[in-house]
Coordinates of C-alpha atoms and ligand atoms in Angstrom, one line a residue:
X1 CA -3.4 42.3 -7.4
X2 CA -0.2 40.9 -7.0
X3 CA 0.5 37.6 -9.2
X4 CA 0.1 35.4 -6.1
X5 CA -3.0 36.6 -5.5
X6 CA -4.3 36.2 -9.2
X7 CA -2.9 32.7 -9.5
X8 CA -4.6 31.9 -5.9
X9 CA -8.0 33.3 -7.3
X10 CA -7.5 31.3 -10.4
X11 CA -6.9 28.3 -8.4
X12 CA -9.9 28.7 -6.0
X13 CA -12.4 29.6 -9.2
X14 CA -11.1 26.2 -11.0
X15 CA -12.1 24.0 -7.9
X16 CA -15.4 25.3 -7.3
X17 CA -17.1 22.1 -8.7
X18 CA -14.4 20.0 -6.6
X19 CA -15.2 21.9 -3.6
X20 CA -18.9 21.4 -4.1
X21 CA -18.4 17.8 -4.2
X22 CA -16.1 17.3 -1.4
X23 CA -18.6 19.4 0.9
X24 CA -21.6 16.9 -0.3
X25 CA -19.1 13.7 0.6
X26 CA -18.5 15.0 3.9
X27 CA -14.9 16.5 3.2
X28 CA -13.2 19.3 4.6
X29 CA -9.9 18.5 3.9
X30 CA -8.0 19.4 0.5
X31 CA -5.7 21.3 -1.2
X32 CA -6.8 24.8 -2.2
X33 CA -3.8 25.8 -4.4
X34 CA -0.9 23.3 -5.7
X35 CA 1.8 26.0 -6.1
X36 CA 4.0 23.8 -8.6
X37 CA 1.2 23.4 -11.1
X38 CA -0.7 26.7 -10.7
X39 CA 1.6 29.3 -10.9
X40 CA 4.0 29.5 -7.8
X41 CA 6.5 26.7 -7.3
X42 CA 7.1 25.8 -3.5
X43 CA 4.0 26.8 -2.1
X44 CA 0.9 24.7 -0.8
X45 CA -2.5 25.7 1.0
X46 CA -4.4 23.3 2.1
X47 CA -7.8 23.1 4.3
X48 CA -7.7 20.7 6.8
X49 CA -11.2 21.0 8.6
X50 CA -11.1 24.2 10.7
X51 CA -7.4 24.8 9.7
X52 CA -5.6 26.7 6.8
X53 CA -2.3 25.4 6.6
X54 CA 0.5 27.2 4.4
X55 CA 3.7 25.5 3.2
X56 CA 6.5 26.9 1.6
X57 CA 9.3 25.0 0.4
X58 CA 11.5 27.0 -1.7
X59 CA 11.7 30.4 -0.1
X60 CA 9.4 32.1 2.8
X61 CA 6.4 33.8 1.9
X62 CA 6.4 37.4 2.6
X63 CA 3.9 38.6 5.5
X64 CA 1.7 40.4 3.1
X65 CA 1.2 37.5 0.5
X66 CA 0.2 35.2 3.9
X67 CA -2.2 38.0 5.0
X68 CA -3.6 38.4 1.6
X69 CA -4.0 34.8 0.8
X70 CA -5.8 34.2 4.1
X71 CA -8.4 36.9 3.1
X72 CA -8.8 35.5 -0.4
X73 CA -9.2 32.0 0.7
X74 CA -12.0 33.2 3.7
X75 CA -13.6 35.5 0.9
X76 CA -13.9 32.5 -1.2
X77 CA -15.0 29.9 1.1
X78 CA -17.1 32.4 3.7
X79 CA -15.0 30.6 6.4
X80 CA -12.3 32.3 8.7
X81 CA -10.2 29.5 8.8
X82 CA -7.3 29.4 11.6
X83 CA -4.3 30.0 9.6
X84 CA -0.9 27.9 10.3
X85 CA 2.0 28.7 8.2
X86 CA 5.3 26.3 8.2
X87 CA 7.6 27.8 6.4
X88 CA 9.8 24.3 5.1
X89 CA 12.6 26.3 3.2
X90 CA 15.3 26.3 5.4
X91 CA 16.2 22.8 6.3
X92 CA 13.7 21.4 8.8
X93 CA 12.7 24.9 9.8
X94 CA 9.2 24.8 11.1
X95 CA 10.2 27.8 13.4
X96 CA 8.2 31.0 13.3
X97 CA 9.8 34.1 12.4
X98 CA 9.6 36.8 14.9
X99 CA 6.6 38.6 13.2
X100 CA 3.8 38.0 14.9
X101 CA 2.0 37.7 11.4
X102 CA 3.8 34.2 11.3
X103 CA 2.9 33.1 15.2
X104 CA -0.7 30.9 14.8
X105 CA -3.1 31.6 17.4
X106 CA -3.0 29.1 20.1
X107 CA -6.6 27.6 18.7
X108 CA -4.8 26.7 15.4
X109 CA -2.3 24.8 17.1
X110 CA -4.9 22.5 19.4
X111 CA -5.8 19.5 18.5
X112 CA -8.5 19.7 15.5
X113 CA -10.3 17.4 13.6
X114 CA -10.9 17.3 9.7
X115 CA -13.5 15.1 7.9
X116 CA -12.8 13.1 4.3
X117 CA -15.3 10.8 3.1
X118 CA -17.5 10.9 6.1
X119 CA -14.5 9.7 8.7
X120 CA -13.0 12.0 11.1
X121 CA -9.3 12.8 11.2
X122 CA -6.8 14.2 13.9
X123 CA -5.3 17.4 12.3
X124 CA -2.1 19.0 13.9
X125 CA -0.3 22.1 12.7
X126 CA 2.7 21.4 14.3
X127 CA 3.8 18.2 15.6
X128 CA 7.1 16.4 15.8
X129 CA 7.1 15.2 12.2
X130 CA 7.3 17.8 8.9
X131 CA 4.2 16.4 7.0
X132 CA 0.9 17.1 8.0
X133 CA -1.1 14.0 9.6
X134 CA -2.9 13.1 6.5
X135 CA -1.6 13.4 2.9
X136 CA -4.6 14.4 0.3
X137 CA -3.3 13.6 -2.6
X138 CA -4.2 10.1 -1.4
X139 CA -7.6 10.9 -1.2
X140 CA -9.1 9.1 -4.1
X141 CA -7.3 6.1 -3.2
X142 CA -8.8 6.0 0.4
X143 CA -12.0 6.4 -1.2
X144 CA -11.9 3.3 -3.4
X145 CA -10.5 1.3 -0.3
X146 CA -13.6 2.2 1.5
X147 CA -16.0 1.6 -1.8
X148 CA -14.1 -1.7 -2.1
X149 CA -13.1 -3.6 1.1
X150 CA -16.4 -5.2 2.5
X151 CA -15.9 -8.5 3.7
X152 CA -12.2 -8.6 2.7
X153 CA -9.3 -8.8 5.1
X154 CA -7.1 -5.8 4.4
X155 CA -3.1 -5.0 5.5
X156 CA -2.3 -1.6 5.2
X157 CA 1.5 -1.1 4.6
X158 CA 3.6 1.9 5.7
X159 CA 0.6 3.1 7.6
X160 CA 1.7 6.2 8.7
X161 CA -1.7 7.6 10.5
X162 CA -3.6 4.7 9.3
X163 CA -6.0 6.8 6.9
X164 CA -6.4 3.6 4.6
X165 CA -7.1 1.2 7.4
X166 CA -9.6 3.6 8.8
X167 CA -11.4 3.8 5.2
X168 CA -10.9 -0.1 5.0
X169 CA -12.9 -0.5 8.5
X170 CA -15.5 1.8 7.3
X171 CA -16.0 -0.1 4.3
X172 CA -16.8 -3.1 6.0
X173 CA -13.4 -5.1 6.1
X174 CA -13.3 -8.2 8.0
X175 CA -9.9 -7.7 9.4
X176 CA -7.5 -4.5 9.1
X177 CA -4.0 -4.6 10.1
X178 CA -1.9 -1.5 10.0
X179 CA 1.6 -2.0 9.7
X180 CA 4.1 1.0 10.6
X181 CA 7.9 1.0 12.4
X182 CA 7.0 4.6 14.1
X183 CA 5.2 4.3 17.1
X184 CA 4.4 8.0 16.8
X185 CA 2.8 7.5 13.5
X186 CA 0.6 4.6 14.7
X187 CA -0.6 6.4 18.0
X188 CA -1.8 8.9 15.7
X189 CA -3.5 6.1 13.9
X190 CA -4.9 5.1 17.3
X191 CA -6.3 8.6 17.7
X192 CA -7.9 8.3 14.7
X193 CA -9.7 5.2 15.4
X194 CA -10.8 6.9 18.7
X195 CA -12.4 9.6 16.7
X196 CA -14.5 7.1 14.8
X197 CA -15.7 4.8 17.8
X198 CA -18.6 3.1 15.8
X199 CA -15.9 1.2 13.6
X200 CA -15.0 -2.2 14.0
X201 CA -11.1 -2.5 15.9
X202 CA -8.2 -2.4 13.9
X203 CA -4.6 -4.0 14.3
X204 CA -1.7 -2.0 15.0
X205 CA 1.8 -3.7 14.1
X206 CA 4.8 -1.4 15.3
X207 CA 7.6 -3.5 12.9
X208 CA 9.9 -2.5 10.1
X209 CA 8.3 -3.6 6.6
X210 CA 11.0 -6.0 5.6
X211 CA 10.9 -8.6 8.5
X212 CA 7.1 -8.2 9.0
X213 CA 6.0 -8.8 5.0
X214 CA 8.6 -11.5 4.8
X215 CA 7.0 -13.5 7.6
X216 CA 3.4 -12.8 6.4
X217 CA 4.3 -14.0 3.0
X218 CA 5.7 -17.2 4.1
X219 CA 9.1 -16.3 3.4
X220 CA 12.4 -16.6 5.7
X221 CA 13.9 -13.6 7.4
X222 CA 18.2 -13.8 7.2
X223 CA 20.5 -11.5 8.2
X224 CA 23.3 -10.6 5.8
X225 CA 26.5 -12.9 6.7
X226 CA 27.9 -11.9 10.2
X227 CA 25.5 -9.4 11.0
X228 CA 22.7 -9.7 13.8
X229 CA 19.5 -8.8 13.1
X230 CA 17.8 -6.4 15.9
X231 CA 14.6 -7.8 17.6
X232 CA 11.6 -8.0 15.5
X233 CA 8.0 -8.7 16.4
X234 CA 6.8 -12.3 15.5
X235 CA 4.1 -12.7 13.0
X236 CA 2.4 -16.0 11.4
X237 CA 2.4 -16.3 7.4
X238 CA -0.8 -14.6 6.4
X239 CA -2.4 -13.6 2.9
X240 CA -4.8 -10.6 2.9
X241 CA -7.4 -10.0 0.4
X242 CA -6.6 -6.3 0.0
X243 CA -2.9 -5.3 0.2
X244 CA -2.2 -1.3 0.1
X245 CA 1.4 -0.4 -0.4
X246 CA 2.4 2.9 -0.1
X247 CA 5.9 3.6 0.9
X248 CA 8.2 6.7 1.4
X249 CA 10.5 7.9 -1.6
X250 CA 13.6 6.7 0.6
X251 CA 14.2 4.9 3.8
X252 CA 17.0 3.1 5.2
X253 CA 16.9 0.6 8.1
X254 CA 18.8 -2.2 10.1
X255 CA 16.6 -4.5 7.7
X256 CA 17.0 -2.9 4.1
X257 CA 16.4 0.1 2.1
X258 CA 13.6 1.6 0.8
X259 CA 14.3 3.2 -2.8
X260 CA 11.5 3.8 -4.9
X261 CA 13.7 4.8 -7.8
X262 CA 16.6 1.9 -7.8
X263 CA 14.8 -1.0 -6.1
X264 CA 10.4 -1.1 -6.0
X265 CA 10.8 -4.5 -6.8
X266 CA 12.3 -5.7 -3.1
X267 CA 9.1 -4.1 -1.8
X268 CA 6.5 -5.7 -4.2
X269 CA 7.5 -9.2 -4.7
X270 CA 6.5 -10.0 -0.7
X271 CA 3.6 -8.0 -1.0
X272 CA 2.2 -9.7 -3.8
X273 CA 3.2 -12.8 -2.1
X274 CA 1.6 -11.9 1.2
X275 CA -2.0 -10.9 -1.5
X276 CA -4.4 -13.7 -1.7
X277 CA -4.5 -16.1 -4.8
X278 CA -7.5 -13.7 -6.1
X279 CA -6.7 -10.6 -4.1
X280 CA -5.8 -7.2 -4.7
X281 CA -2.9 -5.1 -4.3
X282 CA -2.8 -1.3 -4.4
X283 CA 0.5 -0.1 -4.9
X284 CA 1.9 3.7 -5.0
X285 CA 5.1 5.4 -6.2
X286 CA 5.3 9.0 -5.3
X287 CA 8.5 9.7 -6.9
X288 CA 7.9 12.3 -9.4
X289 CA 10.8 11.7 -11.9
X290 CA 9.7 7.9 -12.2
X291 CA 7.4 7.8 -15.1
X292 CA 3.9 6.1 -14.9
X293 CA 4.5 3.9 -18.2
X294 CA 7.9 2.5 -17.0
X295 CA 7.0 2.2 -13.3
X296 CA 3.7 0.4 -14.6
X297 CA 5.8 -2.1 -16.7
X298 CA 8.0 -3.0 -14.0
X299 CA 5.3 -3.7 -11.5
X300 CA 3.3 -6.0 -13.9
X301 CA 6.8 -7.9 -14.7
X302 CA 7.7 -8.5 -11.4
X303 CA 4.2 -9.7 -10.6
X304 CA 4.7 -12.2 -14.0
X305 CA 8.3 -13.5 -12.9
X306 CA 6.7 -14.2 -9.5
X307 CA 4.1 -16.7 -11.4
X308 CA 1.3 -14.1 -10.0
X309 CA 0.5 -11.9 -13.2
X310 CA -2.5 -9.5 -13.0
X311 CA -5.3 -10.2 -14.9
X312 CA -6.7 -6.5 -14.8
X313 CA -4.4 -3.4 -13.7
X314 CA -5.7 0.2 -13.5
X315 CA -4.5 3.5 -12.5
X316 CA -6.2 5.7 -10.0
X317 CA -5.3 9.8 -10.1
X318 CA -5.4 11.9 -7.3
X319 CA -8.2 14.5 -7.5
X320 CA -8.8 18.0 -9.2
X321 CA -7.2 19.7 -6.1
X322 CA -3.8 18.3 -7.5
X323 CA -3.7 19.3 -10.9
X324 CA -0.9 18.3 -13.3
X325 CA -0.3 20.4 -16.6
X326 CA 1.6 17.2 -18.1
X327 CA -0.7 14.8 -17.1
X328 CA 2.3 13.4 -15.2
X329 CA 1.0 13.6 -11.0
X330 CA 3.8 12.6 -9.3
X331 CA 1.4 10.3 -6.7
X332 CA 1.1 7.3 -8.8
X333 CA -1.4 4.3 -7.9
X334 CA -2.1 1.2 -9.4
X335 CA -4.8 -1.5 -8.4
X336 CA -3.6 -4.8 -9.7
X337 CA -6.6 -7.8 -9.4
X338 CA -5.0 -11.3 -9.2
Ligands
SAM401 C1 5.3 8.7 3.3 S1 4.4 7.7 4.7 C2 3.2 6.7 3.8 C3 1.8 7.5 3.6 C4 0.8 6.6 4.0 N1 0.6 5.4 3.2 C5 -0.7 7.1 4.1 O1 -1.7 6.5 4.0 O2 -0.6 8.3 4.6 C6 5.6 6.6 4.9 C7 5.6 5.8 6.3 O3 7.0 4.9 6.2 C8 7.2 4.4 7.6 N2 8.2 3.7 7.3 C9 9.2 4.4 6.4 N3 10.4 2.9 6.4 C10 9.7 2.3 6.7 C11 9.7 0.6 7.2 N4 11.4 0.4 7.1 N5 9.2 -0.3 7.9 C12 8.2 0.5 8.4 N6 7.5 1.5 8.3 C13 8.0 2.6 7.5 C14 7.2 5.9 8.1 O4 7.5 5.7 9.5 C15 6.0 6.9 7.3 O5 5.3 6.1 8.4

């Protein structure tokens, strides 16, 4: 048996209790192999409903490894999942190599459906973006939102495909607003809403974060001297009972820079001000090189400086399908109660 096969079998074995729990709660989207922590850096294997998504980030996977991996997963789960292999090791290379083993069947590339916490999500093996349509390490956070949204107004910032908004709606939120500047991502959010037709309607706001959050927080939107701002949608000031802030690691727009390493405060301050006096803010930082202790201290200090000290702060960890040998998972989540 190759060392990869051994590592994969060990990973699947370690997940048995978690998989039983997930299947019980109506979830068929999870990570089966988290290479960086389980013996093959740069390789991930995820189940998204009927699909098996294999991604390589450092070097392409050999054909025999791919075939064997598919067989081992099939044998363990007792399912023949539709494999899609996306090699991301050569800048932007989701392109298949010529060997037919790397070509997914047409059925694997169709619009599929995955389930999480009893909700349906759109699954696509290939689409215009690089990342899958649902970030699996955020599952526990989505579950928390579902369990804590009843009767509350919820603002989902950097909403991507609106998984958090969907959970809020399913959890009985009185109002859900999803905000993102990418119409393509919000369009998938709308598809996700359509896949769950019994849920109450959500709002989708296509806007850059900075002008939107400043308006909601009742702060002025001002241009740098001599510069004209591009058009942005006008929003009334509005504080939400529950705000979810999960920005990308880095992104630049005409309105500002998202930089989780150097400047989390610029994102956090207006988000705190858009949270109701006795509300809750859930914030995330997915940069591995930022330590939880340092970031937590920064977040709490920022809230205090704004005159909005948190009366409680809890950390939420990804589930056991994202193991972390050093106890420092890249995705850090804090729940601040004001
Ligand atoms: C890593 S995803 C966030 C994941 C998301 N919170 C979830 O629940 O899956 C980053 C998102 O931020 C959006 N984004 C990046 N910069 C932005 C900006 N300045 N304003 C609004 N959205 C932005 C991207 O379009 C993308 O959908």
